[in-house]
Short mmCIF file of C-alpha atoms and ligand atoms in Angstrom, two decimals:
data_model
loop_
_atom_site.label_atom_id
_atom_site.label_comp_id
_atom_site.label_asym_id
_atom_site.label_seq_id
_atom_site.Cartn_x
_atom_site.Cartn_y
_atom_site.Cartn_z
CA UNK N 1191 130.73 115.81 50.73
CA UNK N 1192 130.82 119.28 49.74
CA UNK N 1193 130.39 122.25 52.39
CA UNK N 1194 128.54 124.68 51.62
CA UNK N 1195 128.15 126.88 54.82
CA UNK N 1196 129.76 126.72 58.00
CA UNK N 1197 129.19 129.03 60.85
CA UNK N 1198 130.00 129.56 64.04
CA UNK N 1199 126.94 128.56 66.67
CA UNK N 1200 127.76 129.45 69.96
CA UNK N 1201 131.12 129.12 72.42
CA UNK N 1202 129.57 127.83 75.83
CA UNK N 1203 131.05 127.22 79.50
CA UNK N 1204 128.05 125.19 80.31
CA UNK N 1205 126.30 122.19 79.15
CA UNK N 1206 122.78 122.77 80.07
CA UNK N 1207 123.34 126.11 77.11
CA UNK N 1208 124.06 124.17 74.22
CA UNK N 1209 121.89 124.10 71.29
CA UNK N 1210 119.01 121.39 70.89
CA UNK N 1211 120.49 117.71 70.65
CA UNK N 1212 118.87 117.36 66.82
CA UNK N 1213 121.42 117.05 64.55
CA UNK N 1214 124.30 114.74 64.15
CA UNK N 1215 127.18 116.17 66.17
CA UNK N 1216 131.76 115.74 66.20
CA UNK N 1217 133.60 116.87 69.22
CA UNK N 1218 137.54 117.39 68.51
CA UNK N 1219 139.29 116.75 71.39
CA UNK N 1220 143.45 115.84 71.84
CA UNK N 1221 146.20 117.92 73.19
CA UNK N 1222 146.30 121.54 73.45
CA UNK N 1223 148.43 122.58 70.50
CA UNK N 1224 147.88 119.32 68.57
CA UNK N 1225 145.52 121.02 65.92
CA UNK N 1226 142.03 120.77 66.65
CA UNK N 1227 141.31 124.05 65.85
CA UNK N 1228 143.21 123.80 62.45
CA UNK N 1229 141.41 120.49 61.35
CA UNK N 1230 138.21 122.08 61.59
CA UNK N 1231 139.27 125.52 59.38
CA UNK N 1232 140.87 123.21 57.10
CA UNK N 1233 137.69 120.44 56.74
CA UNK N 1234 135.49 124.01 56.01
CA UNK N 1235 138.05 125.81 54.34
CA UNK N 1236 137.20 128.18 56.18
CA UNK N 1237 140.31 130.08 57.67
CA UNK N 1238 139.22 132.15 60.63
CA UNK N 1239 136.18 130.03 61.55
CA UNK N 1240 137.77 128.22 64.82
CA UNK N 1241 140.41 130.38 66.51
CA UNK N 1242 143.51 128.92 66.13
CA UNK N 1243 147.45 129.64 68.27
CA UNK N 1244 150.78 128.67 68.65
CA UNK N 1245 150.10 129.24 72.13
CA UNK N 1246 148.64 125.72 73.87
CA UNK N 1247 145.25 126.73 75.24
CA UNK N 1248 143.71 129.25 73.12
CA UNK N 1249 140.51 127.26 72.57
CA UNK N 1250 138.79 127.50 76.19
CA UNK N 1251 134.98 126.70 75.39
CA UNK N 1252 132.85 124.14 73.82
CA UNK N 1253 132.07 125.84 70.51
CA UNK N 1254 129.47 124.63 67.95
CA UNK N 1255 130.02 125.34 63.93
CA UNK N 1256 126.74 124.42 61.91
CA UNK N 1257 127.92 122.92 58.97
CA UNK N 1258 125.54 122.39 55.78
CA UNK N 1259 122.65 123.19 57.97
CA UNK N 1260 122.42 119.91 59.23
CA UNK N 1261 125.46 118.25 61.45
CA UNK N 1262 127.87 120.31 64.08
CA UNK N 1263 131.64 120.19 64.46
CA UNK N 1264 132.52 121.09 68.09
CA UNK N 1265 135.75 121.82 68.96
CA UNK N 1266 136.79 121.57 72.19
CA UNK N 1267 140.02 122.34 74.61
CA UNK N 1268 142.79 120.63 74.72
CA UNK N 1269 143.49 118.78 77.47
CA UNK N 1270 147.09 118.29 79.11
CA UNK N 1271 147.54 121.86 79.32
CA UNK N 1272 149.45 122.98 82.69
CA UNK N 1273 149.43 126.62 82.61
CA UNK N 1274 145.79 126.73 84.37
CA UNK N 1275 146.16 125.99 88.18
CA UNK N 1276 145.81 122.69 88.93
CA UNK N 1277 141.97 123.07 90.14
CA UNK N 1278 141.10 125.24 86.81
CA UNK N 1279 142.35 121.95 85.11
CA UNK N 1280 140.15 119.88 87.19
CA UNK N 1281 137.04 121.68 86.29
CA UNK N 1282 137.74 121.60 82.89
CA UNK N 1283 137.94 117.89 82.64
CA UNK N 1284 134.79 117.60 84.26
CA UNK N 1285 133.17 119.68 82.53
CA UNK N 1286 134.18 118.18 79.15
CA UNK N 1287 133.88 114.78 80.54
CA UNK N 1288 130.29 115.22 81.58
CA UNK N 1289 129.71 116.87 78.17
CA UNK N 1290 131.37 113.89 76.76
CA UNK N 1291 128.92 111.21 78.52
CA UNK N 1292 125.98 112.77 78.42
CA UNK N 1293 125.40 114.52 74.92
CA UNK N 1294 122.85 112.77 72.99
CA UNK N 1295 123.40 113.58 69.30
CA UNK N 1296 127.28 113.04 69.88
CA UNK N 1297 128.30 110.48 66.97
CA UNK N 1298 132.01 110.55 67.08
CA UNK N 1299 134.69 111.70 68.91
CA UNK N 1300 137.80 112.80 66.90
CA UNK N 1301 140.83 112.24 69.12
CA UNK N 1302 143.36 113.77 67.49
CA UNK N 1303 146.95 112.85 68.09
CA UNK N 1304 150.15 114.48 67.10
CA UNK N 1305 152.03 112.20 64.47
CA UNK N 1306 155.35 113.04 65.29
CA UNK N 1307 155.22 111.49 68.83
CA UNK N 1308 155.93 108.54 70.34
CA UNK N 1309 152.59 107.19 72.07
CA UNK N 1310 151.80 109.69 75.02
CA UNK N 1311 150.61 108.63 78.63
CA UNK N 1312 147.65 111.26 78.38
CA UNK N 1313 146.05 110.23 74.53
CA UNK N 1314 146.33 106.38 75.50
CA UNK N 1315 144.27 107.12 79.55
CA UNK N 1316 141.55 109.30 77.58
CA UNK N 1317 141.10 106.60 74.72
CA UNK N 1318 140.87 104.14 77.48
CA UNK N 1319 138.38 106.58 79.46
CA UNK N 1320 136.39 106.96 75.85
CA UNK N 1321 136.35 103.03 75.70
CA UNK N 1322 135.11 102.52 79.38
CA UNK N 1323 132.22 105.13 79.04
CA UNK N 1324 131.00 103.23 75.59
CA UNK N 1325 132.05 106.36 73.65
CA UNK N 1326 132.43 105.65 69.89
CA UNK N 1327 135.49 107.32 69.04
CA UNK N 1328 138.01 107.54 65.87
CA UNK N 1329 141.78 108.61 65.79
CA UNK N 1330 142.83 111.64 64.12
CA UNK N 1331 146.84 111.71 63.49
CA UNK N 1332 147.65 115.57 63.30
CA UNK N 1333 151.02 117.72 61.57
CA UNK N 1334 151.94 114.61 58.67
CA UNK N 1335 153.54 117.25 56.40
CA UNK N 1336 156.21 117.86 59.13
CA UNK N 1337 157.90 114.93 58.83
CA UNK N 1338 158.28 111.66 56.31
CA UNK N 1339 155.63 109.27 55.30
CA UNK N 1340 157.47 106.56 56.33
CA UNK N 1341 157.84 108.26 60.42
CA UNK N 1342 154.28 109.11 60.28
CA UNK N 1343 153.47 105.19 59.24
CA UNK N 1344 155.46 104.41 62.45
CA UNK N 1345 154.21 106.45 64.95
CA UNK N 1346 150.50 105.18 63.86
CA UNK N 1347 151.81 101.24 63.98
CA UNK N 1348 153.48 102.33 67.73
CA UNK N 1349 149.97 104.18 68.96
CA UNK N 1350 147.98 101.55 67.55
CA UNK N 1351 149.96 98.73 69.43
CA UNK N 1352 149.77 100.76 72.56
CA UNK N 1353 146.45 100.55 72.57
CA UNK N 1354 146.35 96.69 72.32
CA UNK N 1355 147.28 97.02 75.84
CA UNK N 1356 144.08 98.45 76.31
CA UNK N 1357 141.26 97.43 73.74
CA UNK N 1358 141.04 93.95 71.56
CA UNK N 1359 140.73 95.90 68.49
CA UNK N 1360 141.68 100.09 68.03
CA UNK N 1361 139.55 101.93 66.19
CA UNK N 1362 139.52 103.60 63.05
CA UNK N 1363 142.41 106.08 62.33
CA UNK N 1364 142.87 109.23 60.02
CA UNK N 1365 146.35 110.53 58.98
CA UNK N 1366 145.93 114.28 58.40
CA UNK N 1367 147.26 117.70 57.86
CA UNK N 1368 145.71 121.07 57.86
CA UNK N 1369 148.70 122.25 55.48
CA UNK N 1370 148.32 120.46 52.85
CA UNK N 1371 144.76 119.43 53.46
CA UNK N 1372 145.61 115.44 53.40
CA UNK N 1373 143.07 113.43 54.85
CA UNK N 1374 139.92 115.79 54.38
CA UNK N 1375 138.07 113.65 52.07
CA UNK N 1376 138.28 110.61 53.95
CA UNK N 1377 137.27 112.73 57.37
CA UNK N 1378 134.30 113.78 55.04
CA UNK N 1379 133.14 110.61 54.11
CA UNK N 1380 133.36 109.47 57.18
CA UNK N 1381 131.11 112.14 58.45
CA UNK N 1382 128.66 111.76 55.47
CA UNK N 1383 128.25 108.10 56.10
CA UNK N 1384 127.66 108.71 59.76
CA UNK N 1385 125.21 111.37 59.44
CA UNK N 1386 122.84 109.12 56.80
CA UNK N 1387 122.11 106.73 60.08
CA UNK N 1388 121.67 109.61 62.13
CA UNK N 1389 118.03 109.21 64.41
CA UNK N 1390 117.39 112.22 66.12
CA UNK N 1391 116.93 111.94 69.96
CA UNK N 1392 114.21 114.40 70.21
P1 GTP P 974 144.27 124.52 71.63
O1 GTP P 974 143.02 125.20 71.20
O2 GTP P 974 145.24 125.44 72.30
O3 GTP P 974 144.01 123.29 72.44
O4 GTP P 974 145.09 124.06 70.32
P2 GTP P 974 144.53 123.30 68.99
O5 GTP P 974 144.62 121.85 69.18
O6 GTP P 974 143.23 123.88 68.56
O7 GTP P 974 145.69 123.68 67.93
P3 GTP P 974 145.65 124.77 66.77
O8 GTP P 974 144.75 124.33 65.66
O9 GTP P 974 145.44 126.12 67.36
O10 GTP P 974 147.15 124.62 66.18
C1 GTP P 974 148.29 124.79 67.00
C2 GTP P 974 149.49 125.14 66.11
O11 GTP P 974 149.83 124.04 65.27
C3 GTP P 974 149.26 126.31 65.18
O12 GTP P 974 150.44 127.08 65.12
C4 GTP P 974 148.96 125.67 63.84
O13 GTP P 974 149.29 126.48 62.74
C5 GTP P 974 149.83 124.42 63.90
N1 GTP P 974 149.26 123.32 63.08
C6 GTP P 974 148.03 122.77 63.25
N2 GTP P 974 147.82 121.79 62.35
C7 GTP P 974 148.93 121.71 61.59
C8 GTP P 974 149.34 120.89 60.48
O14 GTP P 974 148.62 120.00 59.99
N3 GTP P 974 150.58 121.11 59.97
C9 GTP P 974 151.42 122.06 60.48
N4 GTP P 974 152.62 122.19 59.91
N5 GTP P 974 151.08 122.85 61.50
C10 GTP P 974 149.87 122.70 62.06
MG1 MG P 975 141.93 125.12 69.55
#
């Protein structure tokens, strides 16, 4: 799929704000710092669209890019991030978990995982939480140009066998970086062939 425009939409704090449900929608979600922000510049090519940091945190709002016209890539904040009081925290995973269960046009979540570490705690609870609520979701493996092929290939076998503790089968996995712009077809496609079955809810 080619893009031809991406823009930025609107950054919101609330759910009932966000724009009509009538196009096929992505929500990025993982830990802060693990390149949610990135994966979205780098699927547009667009540098400065989603604000990126080597600060955890920096994306604080649901924000909506219009891509093509016709589908949305929301990226989200991260979650596992401690330097927020403990009740900011709470609020904030509410708030993304009720936009999480209750946004119509959501196809996909991308749960994006850094590739360099062993299976965390956090990514293998919210995949479960994903699975419980009847999410559909698809795993994102972030950062492969920091380290070997061959590490990268284990960390995905070790995730992916994690999860068997959880699910009968794990879902559908993407090995990326925003560097060197691996995986981006394949994320594309995906997308593409999502969108074509794509009924709108209103
Ligand atoms: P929050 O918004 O804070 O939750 O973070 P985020 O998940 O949006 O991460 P962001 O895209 O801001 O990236 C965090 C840091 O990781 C930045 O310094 C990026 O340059 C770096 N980074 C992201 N993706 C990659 C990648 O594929 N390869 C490398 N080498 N660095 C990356
Ligand atoms: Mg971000």
């Amino acid at each position: 799929m080619q893009i031809r425009t991406a823009e930025f939409k609107c950054s919101n704090t609330r759910t009932d704000k966000l724009p009509a449900p009538a196009l096929p929608e992505y929500a990025f979600i993982g830990r802060s710092n693990v390149g949610k922000s990135s994966l979205i510049n780098m699927l547009t090519q667009r540098k400065g669209l989603a604000k990126t940091s080597q600060t955890p945190g920096k994306t604080q709002l649901i924000n909506h890019f219009l891509i093509n016209e016709k589908w949305y890539l929301v990226d989200l904040p991260g979650y596992g991030f401690a330097k927020t009081s403990r009740t900011n925290r709470g609020e904030w995973e509410r708030f993304i978990r009720y936009y999480l269960k209750n946004r119509e046009n959501l196809q996909c979540v991308f749960v994006l995982i850094d590739s360099r570490l062993e299976p965390q705690k956090v990514d293998l609870d919210f995949c479960s939480w994903l699975g419980e609520q009847g999410i559909p979701f698809v795993l994102v493996f972030t950062k492969a140009d920091k380290q070997s092929k061959l590490k990268t290939e284990q960390t995905v076998s070790a995730f992916k066998k994690a999860m068997l503790q959880y699910f009968e089968e794990v879902p559908q996995e993407f090995t990326t970086s925003s560097e060197e712009k691996t995986g981006r077809e394949e994320l594309l496609a995906f997308i593409e062939d999502v969108n074509s079955r794509f009924v709108s809810p209103i």
